[in-house]
CSV table of C-alpha atoms in Angstrom, one decimal:
chain,number,residue,atom,x,y,z
X,1,MET,CA,105.5,72.1,81.0
X,2,ALA,CA,106.0,75.1,79.0
X,3,LEU,CA,109.0,77.2,79.8
X,4,SER,CA,108.2,80.5,81.5
X,5,SER,CA,110.1,83.2,83.1
X,6,THR,CA,109.9,84.1,86.7
X,7,ILE,CA,108.8,87.1,88.6
X,8,PRO,CA,111.2,89.1,90.6
X,9,THR,CA,111.2,87.9,94.2
X,10,LEU,CA,109.8,90.0,96.9
X,11,THR,CA,112.7,89.2,99.1
X,12,SER,CA,115.1,91.0,96.8
X,13,THR,CA,115.2,94.8,96.0
X,14,GLN,CA,111.8,96.5,96.8
X,15,PRO,CA,109.7,96.4,93.6
X,16,TYR,CA,108.5,99.7,92.1
X,17,SER,CA,104.9,98.8,92.6
X,18,GLU,CA,105.6,98.4,96.4
X,19,LYS,CA,107.4,101.8,96.5
X,20,ARG,CA,104.4,103.5,94.6
X,21,LEU,CA,102.1,102.2,97.4
X,22,GLY,CA,104.6,103.9,100.0
X,23,ASP,CA,104.8,103.6,103.6
X,24,ILE,CA,101.9,104.6,105.9
X,25,PRO,CA,102.1,108.2,106.8
X,26,THR,CA,102.2,109.1,110.5
X,27,HIS,CA,98.9,111.1,110.2
X,28,VAL,CA,97.2,108.0,108.8
X,29,LEU,CA,98.4,105.8,111.8
X,30,LYS,CA,97.2,108.6,114.1
X,31,ARG,CA,93.7,108.6,112.6
X,32,LEU,CA,93.4,104.8,113.5
X,33,THR,CA,92.0,104.0,116.9
X,34,SER,CA,94.7,102.6,119.2
X,35,LYS,CA,93.5,98.9,118.8
X,36,SER,CA,93.7,99.1,115.0
X,37,ARG,CA,96.9,101.0,115.1
X,38,ALA,CA,98.5,98.3,117.1
X,39,CYS,CA,97.2,95.7,114.6
X,40,VAL,CA,98.8,97.4,111.8
X,41,GLU,CA,102.1,97.8,113.6
X,42,ARG,CA,102.1,94.2,114.5
X,43,LEU,CA,101.7,93.3,110.8
X,44,ARG,CA,104.3,95.7,109.8
X,45,THR,CA,106.9,94.4,112.2
X,46,CYS,CA,106.3,90.7,112.3
X,47,GLN,CA,109.2,88.6,111.5
X,48,LEU,CA,108.2,86.1,108.7
X,49,ASP,CA,110.2,83.4,107.0
X,50,ARG,CA,109.5,84.6,103.4
X,51,PRO,CA,110.9,82.0,100.8
X,52,ASP,CA,112.7,83.1,97.7
X,53,LEU,CA,110.3,82.7,94.9
X,54,SER,CA,112.6,83.8,92.1
X,55,ARG,CA,113.2,80.3,90.8
X,56,GLN,CA,109.4,79.4,90.7
X,57,PRO,CA,107.9,79.4,87.3
X,58,THR,CA,105.4,82.4,86.6
X,59,SER,CA,102.7,79.8,85.9
X,60,LYS,CA,102.9,78.5,89.4
X,61,LEU,CA,102.5,81.9,91.2
X,62,ALA,CA,99.5,84.0,92.3
X,63,ALA,CA,98.8,86.9,94.7
X,64,VAL,CA,95.7,88.1,96.6
X,65,LEU,CA,95.0,91.5,98.1
X,66,VAL,CA,94.2,91.8,101.6
X,67,LEU,CA,92.8,95.2,101.9
X,68,LEU,CA,92.1,96.4,105.3
X,69,TYR,CA,90.4,99.6,106.4
X,70,GLU,CA,89.0,100.9,109.7
X,71,GLN,CA,85.4,101.5,110.1
X,72,ALA,CA,83.4,101.9,113.4
X,73,GLY,CA,86.7,101.6,115.2
X,74,GLU,CA,87.6,98.1,113.8
X,75,LEU,CA,89.5,96.8,111.0
X,76,ARG,CA,87.4,95.2,108.1
X,77,VAL,CA,88.6,93.3,105.1
X,78,LEU,CA,87.4,93.6,101.3
X,79,LEU,CA,85.9,90.4,99.9
X,80,THR,CA,84.2,89.2,96.8
X,81,THR,CA,81.8,86.4,95.8
X,82,ARG,CA,83.0,84.8,92.5
X,83,SER,CA,80.8,84.6,89.6
X,84,LYS,CA,78.9,81.4,89.4
X,85,SER,CA,79.8,81.3,85.6
X,86,LEU,CA,83.4,80.8,86.4
X,87,ARG,CA,84.9,77.3,85.9
X,88,ALA,CA,87.1,77.6,89.0
X,89,HIS,CA,85.6,77.9,92.6
X,90,PRO,CA,82.1,79.5,91.2
X,91,GLY,CA,80.0,81.3,93.8
X,92,GLN,CA,82.8,81.1,96.5
X,93,THR,CA,84.1,83.9,98.5
X,94,ALA,CA,87.6,85.2,97.7
X,95,LEU,CA,90.1,87.9,98.2
X,96,PRO,CA,90.8,90.2,95.1
X,97,GLY,CA,93.7,88.5,93.2
X,98,GLY,CA,94.7,85.6,90.7
X,99,LYS,CA,97.6,84.2,88.7
X,100,ALA,CA,100.6,86.1,88.0
X,101,ASP,CA,101.3,87.4,84.4
X,102,GLU,CA,104.6,87.5,82.6
X,103,GLY,CA,104.6,91.2,82.6
X,104,ASP,CA,104.1,91.8,86.3
X,105,GLU,CA,107.0,93.4,88.0
X,106,SER,CA,106.3,91.7,91.2
X,107,LEU,CA,103.6,89.9,93.2
X,108,VAL,CA,102.6,93.0,94.9
X,109,TRP,CA,101.7,94.2,91.5
X,110,THR,CA,99.9,91.1,90.5
X,111,ALA,CA,97.6,91.6,93.5
X,112,LEU,CA,97.0,95.3,92.7
X,113,ARG,CA,96.4,94.5,89.0
X,114,GLU,CA,93.9,91.7,89.8
X,115,ALA,CA,92.0,93.8,92.2
X,116,ASN,CA,91.8,96.6,89.7
X,117,GLU,CA,90.4,94.2,87.1
X,118,GLU,CA,87.9,92.5,89.5
X,119,VAL,CA,86.6,95.3,91.5
X,120,GLY,CA,88.0,98.5,90.0
X,121,LEU,CA,90.2,99.3,92.8
X,122,PRO,CA,92.5,102.3,91.6
X,123,LEU,CA,96.0,101.4,90.7
X,124,PRO,CA,98.8,103.5,92.0
X,125,PRO,CA,99.7,106.3,91.9
X,126,THR,CA,96.2,107.1,90.8
X,127,SER,CA,95.2,106.6,94.7
X,128,SER,CA,97.5,107.7,97.5
X,129,ASN,CA,95.3,106.2,99.9
X,130,ILE,CA,96.4,102.6,99.5
X,131,HIS,CA,99.5,101.9,101.7
X,132,PHE,CA,101.7,98.7,101.9
X,133,ILE,CA,101.8,96.7,105.0
X,134,THR,CA,103.5,93.4,104.4
X,135,THR,CA,103.5,90.2,102.3
X,136,LEU,CA,102.9,86.9,104.0
X,137,PRO,CA,104.7,83.6,103.0
X,138,PRO,CA,102.9,81.7,100.2
X,139,PHE,CA,100.0,79.4,100.7
X,140,LEU,CA,99.3,76.5,98.5
X,141,SER,CA,95.9,76.2,96.6
X,142,ALA,CA,94.3,72.9,95.7
X,143,SER,CA,95.2,73.7,92.1
X,144,GLN,CA,98.9,73.8,93.3
X,145,LEU,CA,99.5,77.5,92.9
X,146,LEU,CA,101.7,79.2,95.5
X,147,VAL,CA,99.6,82.2,96.6
X,148,THR,CA,101.1,85.3,98.1
X,149,PRO,CA,99.0,87.4,100.2
X,150,VAL,CA,99.8,91.1,100.0
X,151,VAL,CA,98.3,93.1,102.9
X,152,VAL,CA,97.5,96.9,102.4
X,153,LEU,CA,95.8,99.6,104.4
X,154,LEU,CA,93.1,101.6,102.8
X,155,SER,CA,93.2,105.2,104.4
X,156,SER,CA,90.5,107.7,104.1
X,157,PRO,CA,91.1,111.5,103.4
X,158,LEU,CA,88.6,112.4,105.9
X,159,PRO,CA,87.5,110.9,109.1
X,160,LEU,CA,84.8,108.1,108.6
X,161,VAL,CA,81.4,108.4,110.0
X,162,THR,CA,80.8,105.4,112.2
X,163,SER,CA,77.2,105.1,112.6
X,164,SER,CA,76.9,102.0,110.3
X,165,PRO,CA,79.0,98.6,110.8
X,166,SER,CA,79.6,98.0,107.1
X,167,PHE,CA,79.0,99.4,103.5
X,168,SER,CA,76.3,97.8,101.4
X,169,THR,CA,77.0,94.7,99.4
X,170,LEU,CA,77.6,95.4,95.6
X,171,ASP,CA,75.8,93.1,93.1
X,172,SER,CA,77.0,92.8,89.5
X,173,SER,CA,73.6,92.1,88.3
X,174,SER,CA,72.3,95.3,89.7
X,175,ASN,CA,72.4,98.7,87.6
X,176,ALA,CA,75.1,101.1,88.0
X,177,SER,CA,73.2,103.3,90.4
X,178,SER,CA,72.3,100.5,92.8
X,179,ASN,CA,75.9,99.3,92.7
X,180,THR,CA,77.0,102.3,94.7
X,181,PRO,CA,76.7,101.8,98.6
X,182,THR,CA,74.6,104.4,100.1
X,183,LYS,CA,75.5,104.2,103.7
X,184,SER,CA,77.4,107.3,104.9
X,185,SER,CA,80.0,105.3,106.5
X,186,SER,CA,81.3,103.9,103.2
X,187,HIS,CA,85.1,104.9,102.1
X,188,PRO,CA,84.9,107.1,99.1
X,189,ILE,CA,87.2,104.6,97.1
X,190,LEU,CA,84.8,101.8,98.3
X,191,THR,CA,81.8,103.4,96.9
X,192,SER,CA,83.3,103.6,93.5
X,193,LEU,CA,84.0,99.8,93.2
X,194,THR,CA,82.4,98.0,90.4
X,195,PRO,CA,82.1,94.1,90.2
X,196,SER,CA,83.6,92.7,87.2
X,197,LEU,CA,80.6,91.3,85.0
X,198,THR,CA,82.6,88.1,84.1
X,199,GLU,CA,84.4,87.4,87.4
X,200,VAL,CA,82.7,88.8,90.5
X,201,ASP,CA,78.9,88.5,91.6
X,202,ARG,CA,79.3,90.6,95.0
X,203,ILE,CA,81.8,92.7,96.8
X,204,PHE,CA,81.4,92.8,100.5
X,205,ASP,CA,83.4,93.1,103.7
X,206,HIS,CA,84.0,91.3,107.0
X,207,PRO,CA,85.4,92.3,110.5
X,208,LEU,CA,89.0,90.9,110.6
X,209,GLU,CA,88.7,90.1,114.3
X,210,ALA,CA,85.9,87.8,113.8
X,211,MET,CA,88.2,85.5,112.0
X,212,LEU,CA,89.5,84.6,115.4
X,213,ASP,CA,86.2,84.8,117.3
X,214,PRO,CA,83.2,84.5,115.0
X,215,ARG,CA,80.9,85.1,117.9
X,216,LEU,CA,81.8,88.7,117.6
X,217,LEU,CA,79.5,88.9,114.7
X,218,LEU,CA,76.4,88.2,117.1
X,219,ASN,CA,77.7,90.7,119.7
X,220,LYS,CA,78.1,93.4,117.0
X,221,GLY,CA,74.9,92.9,115.3
X,222,GLU,CA,76.4,92.2,111.8
X,223,SER,CA,74.0,91.5,109.0
X,224,LEU,CA,74.4,87.8,108.4
X,225,VAL,CA,73.0,85.7,105.4
X,226,ASP,CA,70.0,83.5,105.9
X,227,VAL,CA,70.1,79.9,106.0
X,228,GLY,CA,70.0,78.6,102.5
X,229,GLU,CA,72.4,78.0,99.6
X,230,ASP,CA,75.1,80.5,101.2
X,231,TRP,CA,74.8,79.0,104.7
X,232,PRO,CA,73.3,75.4,104.7
X,233,TYR,CA,74.1,75.0,108.3
X,234,ASN,CA,72.3,75.8,111.5
X,235,ALA,CA,70.6,79.0,111.7
X,236,GLY,CA,72.3,79.8,115.1
X,237,ASP,CA,75.6,79.0,113.8
X,238,VAL,CA,78.3,81.5,112.6
X,239,TYR,CA,81.1,79.0,112.2
X,240,ASN,CA,81.4,75.5,110.8
X,241,PRO,CA,84.4,73.2,110.6
X,242,SER,CA,85.1,69.9,109.1
X,243,ASP,CA,88.2,67.7,108.7
X,244,VAL,CA,89.0,66.1,105.2
X,245,ARG,CA,91.9,64.3,103.7
X,246,LEU,CA,93.0,66.1,100.5
X,247,ASP,CA,94.8,64.2,97.6
X,248,ALA,CA,96.0,67.6,96.4
X,249,PHE,CA,97.8,68.0,99.5
X,250,ASP,CA,99.4,64.5,99.5
X,251,GLY,CA,96.7,63.1,101.7
X,252,LEU,CA,97.2,65.7,104.5
X,253,ILE,CA,94.2,65.9,106.9
X,254,TYR,CA,92.8,69.5,106.2
X,255,ARG,CA,90.5,71.6,108.4
X,256,MET,CA,88.0,73.3,106.3
X,257,HIS,CA,86.9,76.5,108.2
X,258,ARG,CA,83.7,78.2,107.3
X,259,PHE,CA,82.6,81.5,108.5
X,260,ARG,CA,79.1,83.1,108.1
X,261,THR,CA,79.0,86.5,106.4
X,262,CYS,CA,76.5,88.9,105.0
X,263,ALA,CA,77.2,87.1,101.6
X,264,SER,CA,78.9,83.8,100.6
X,265,PRO,CA,80.7,82.0,103.6
X,266,ILE,CA,84.5,82.7,103.9
X,267,LYS,CA,86.2,79.1,103.7
X,268,GLY,CA,89.2,77.2,102.3
X,269,LEU,CA,92.2,79.1,101.3
X,270,THR,CA,90.6,82.6,101.9
X,271,ALA,CA,89.8,81.4,105.3
X,272,ASP,CA,93.2,80.1,105.9
X,273,ILE,CA,94.9,83.5,104.8
X,274,LEU,CA,92.6,85.8,106.8
X,275,ILE,CA,92.9,83.7,110.0
X,276,THR,CA,96.8,84.0,109.5
X,277,VAL,CA,96.4,87.7,109.1
X,278,ALA,CA,94.1,88.1,112.1
X,279,GLU,CA,96.5,86.0,114.3
X,280,LEU,CA,99.5,88.2,113.4
X,281,ALA,CA,97.3,91.5,113.7
X,282,TYR,CA,95.8,90.8,117.0
X,283,GLY,CA,98.6,88.8,118.5
X,284,ARG,CA,96.5,85.9,119.6
X,285,LYS,CA,95.1,82.5,118.6
X,286,PRO,CA,91.5,81.8,117.6
X,287,VAL,CA,88.9,80.6,120.0
X,288,TYR,CA,88.4,77.2,117.9
X,289,GLY,CA,90.9,74.7,116.9
X,290,ARG,CA,93.1,76.0,114.0
X,291,TYR,CA,94.3,72.6,112.9
X,292,PRO,CA,92.5,69.0,112.7
X,293,SER,CA,91.4,67.4,115.8
X,294,VAL,CA,93.2,64.5,117.5
X,295,SER,CA,90.7,62.0,116.4
X,296,SER,CA,90.6,62.9,112.7
X,297,SER,CA,94.2,63.3,112.1
X,298,GLY,CA,95.3,60.3,114.2
X,299,SER,CA,98.1,62.3,115.8
X,300,SER,CA,98.8,62.6,119.7
X,301,PRO,CA,97.8,65.7,121.7
X,302,GLU,CA,101.4,66.5,121.6
X,303,ASP,CA,101.5,66.5,117.9
X,304,THR,CA,98.3,68.5,117.2
X,305,ASN,CA,100.0,71.8,117.2
X,306,LEU,CA,102.5,70.5,114.5
X,307,GLU,CA,99.9,70.2,111.8
X,308,GLY,CA,100.7,73.8,110.7
X,309,GLU,CA,104.2,72.8,110.4
X,310,THR,CA,103.2,69.8,108.3
X,311,TYR,CA,101.4,72.0,105.9
X,312,GLN,CA,104.4,74.4,105.7
X,313,ALA,CA,106.5,71.4,105.0
X,314,LEU,CA,104.2,70.6,101.9
X,315,VAL,CA,104.5,74.2,100.6
X,316,ARG,CA,108.3,73.8,100.8
X,317,ARG,CA,108.1,70.5,99.0
X,318,ARG,CA,106.0,71.8,96.2
X,319,MET,CA,108.4,74.8,95.6
X,320,GLU,CA,111.2,72.3,95.4
X,321,GLU,CA,109.4,70.2,92.9
X,322,ASN,CA,108.7,73.4,90.8
X,323,GLU,CA,112.2,74.5,91.0
X,324,ARG,CA,113.4,71.0,89.6
X,325,ALA,CA,110.9,70.9,86.8
X,326,PHE,CA,111.8,74.4,85.9
X,327,ALA,CA,115.5,73.6,85.7
X,328,VAL,CA,114.6,70.5,83.5
X,329,ALA,CA,112.6,72.8,81.2
X,330,VAL,CA,115.5,75.2,80.9
X,331,GLU,CA,118.1,72.3,80.2
X,332,GLU,CA,115.7,70.9,77.5
X,333,GLY,CA,115.2,74.1,75.6
X,334,GLY,CA,111.8,75.3,76.7
X,335,GLN,CA,109.7,72.2,76.6
X,336,THR,CA,109.4,69.1,78.8
């Protein structure tokens, strides 16, 4: 393993990138509906056990941006469909983000920089409408990266028109004029987003609360992709789970959640992150089983709720392994 530096931990002094985002102004919170405002406040004040990442090699760190904004009285999250030309996870739904660079001042900046590169989201201080909410403890990806979700709120300088539930999907194969959403409810910043030709096929959004109850998509009349390549399941379904044993997770039984959208399905790590954000924001559990069933995991009913703790133990174990490997690399002068 090549010796690499570490990124300043988010648990130490507040990084400059986080300061540039700033807190959420009172007038922005007042503009939200009471339901959305309560969600943001829960996220801002949630007590989470965030581990110290300062002893992790930069090569093992990544961050994603969970960009929330209110439209038609509900919180929505910005998503992308990865380019099918990419080697890793082609055509899959993702949050804007990626691996940390040596020059990143923090993982907050990693998420912002990657969002700027992938979809053209303005970096601070260019935009004063992106406000920091919180960071979540890291998730473990199948490629063994520790992925830190950075949750932010996109505010609007003017009240949004709420006649439409969503802005149009942006397609990188279209020309510049057709890349601009035409619906009047679009946020001014969202209308300026442009998919990276090499990384992103589509930009779309999804209601955050539907991560807890996918049936809300049907109640709200959301546009949904037809049955086919992007949704090879029953036409009437909006959610499809399966339990698999993953070697990458030391043989842990993993529940793969799949959520139907207007584009590619939300699944895997992206689904896990958004389920957690939604649980914290709305203060309740999903209507479906979050973790593997008793029959597939082999656990007793009393142990089923411990599956999440087993995953967290796996994340801690990977962090300890990274720290030991990094210490060995330092002792051996940069190479192992």
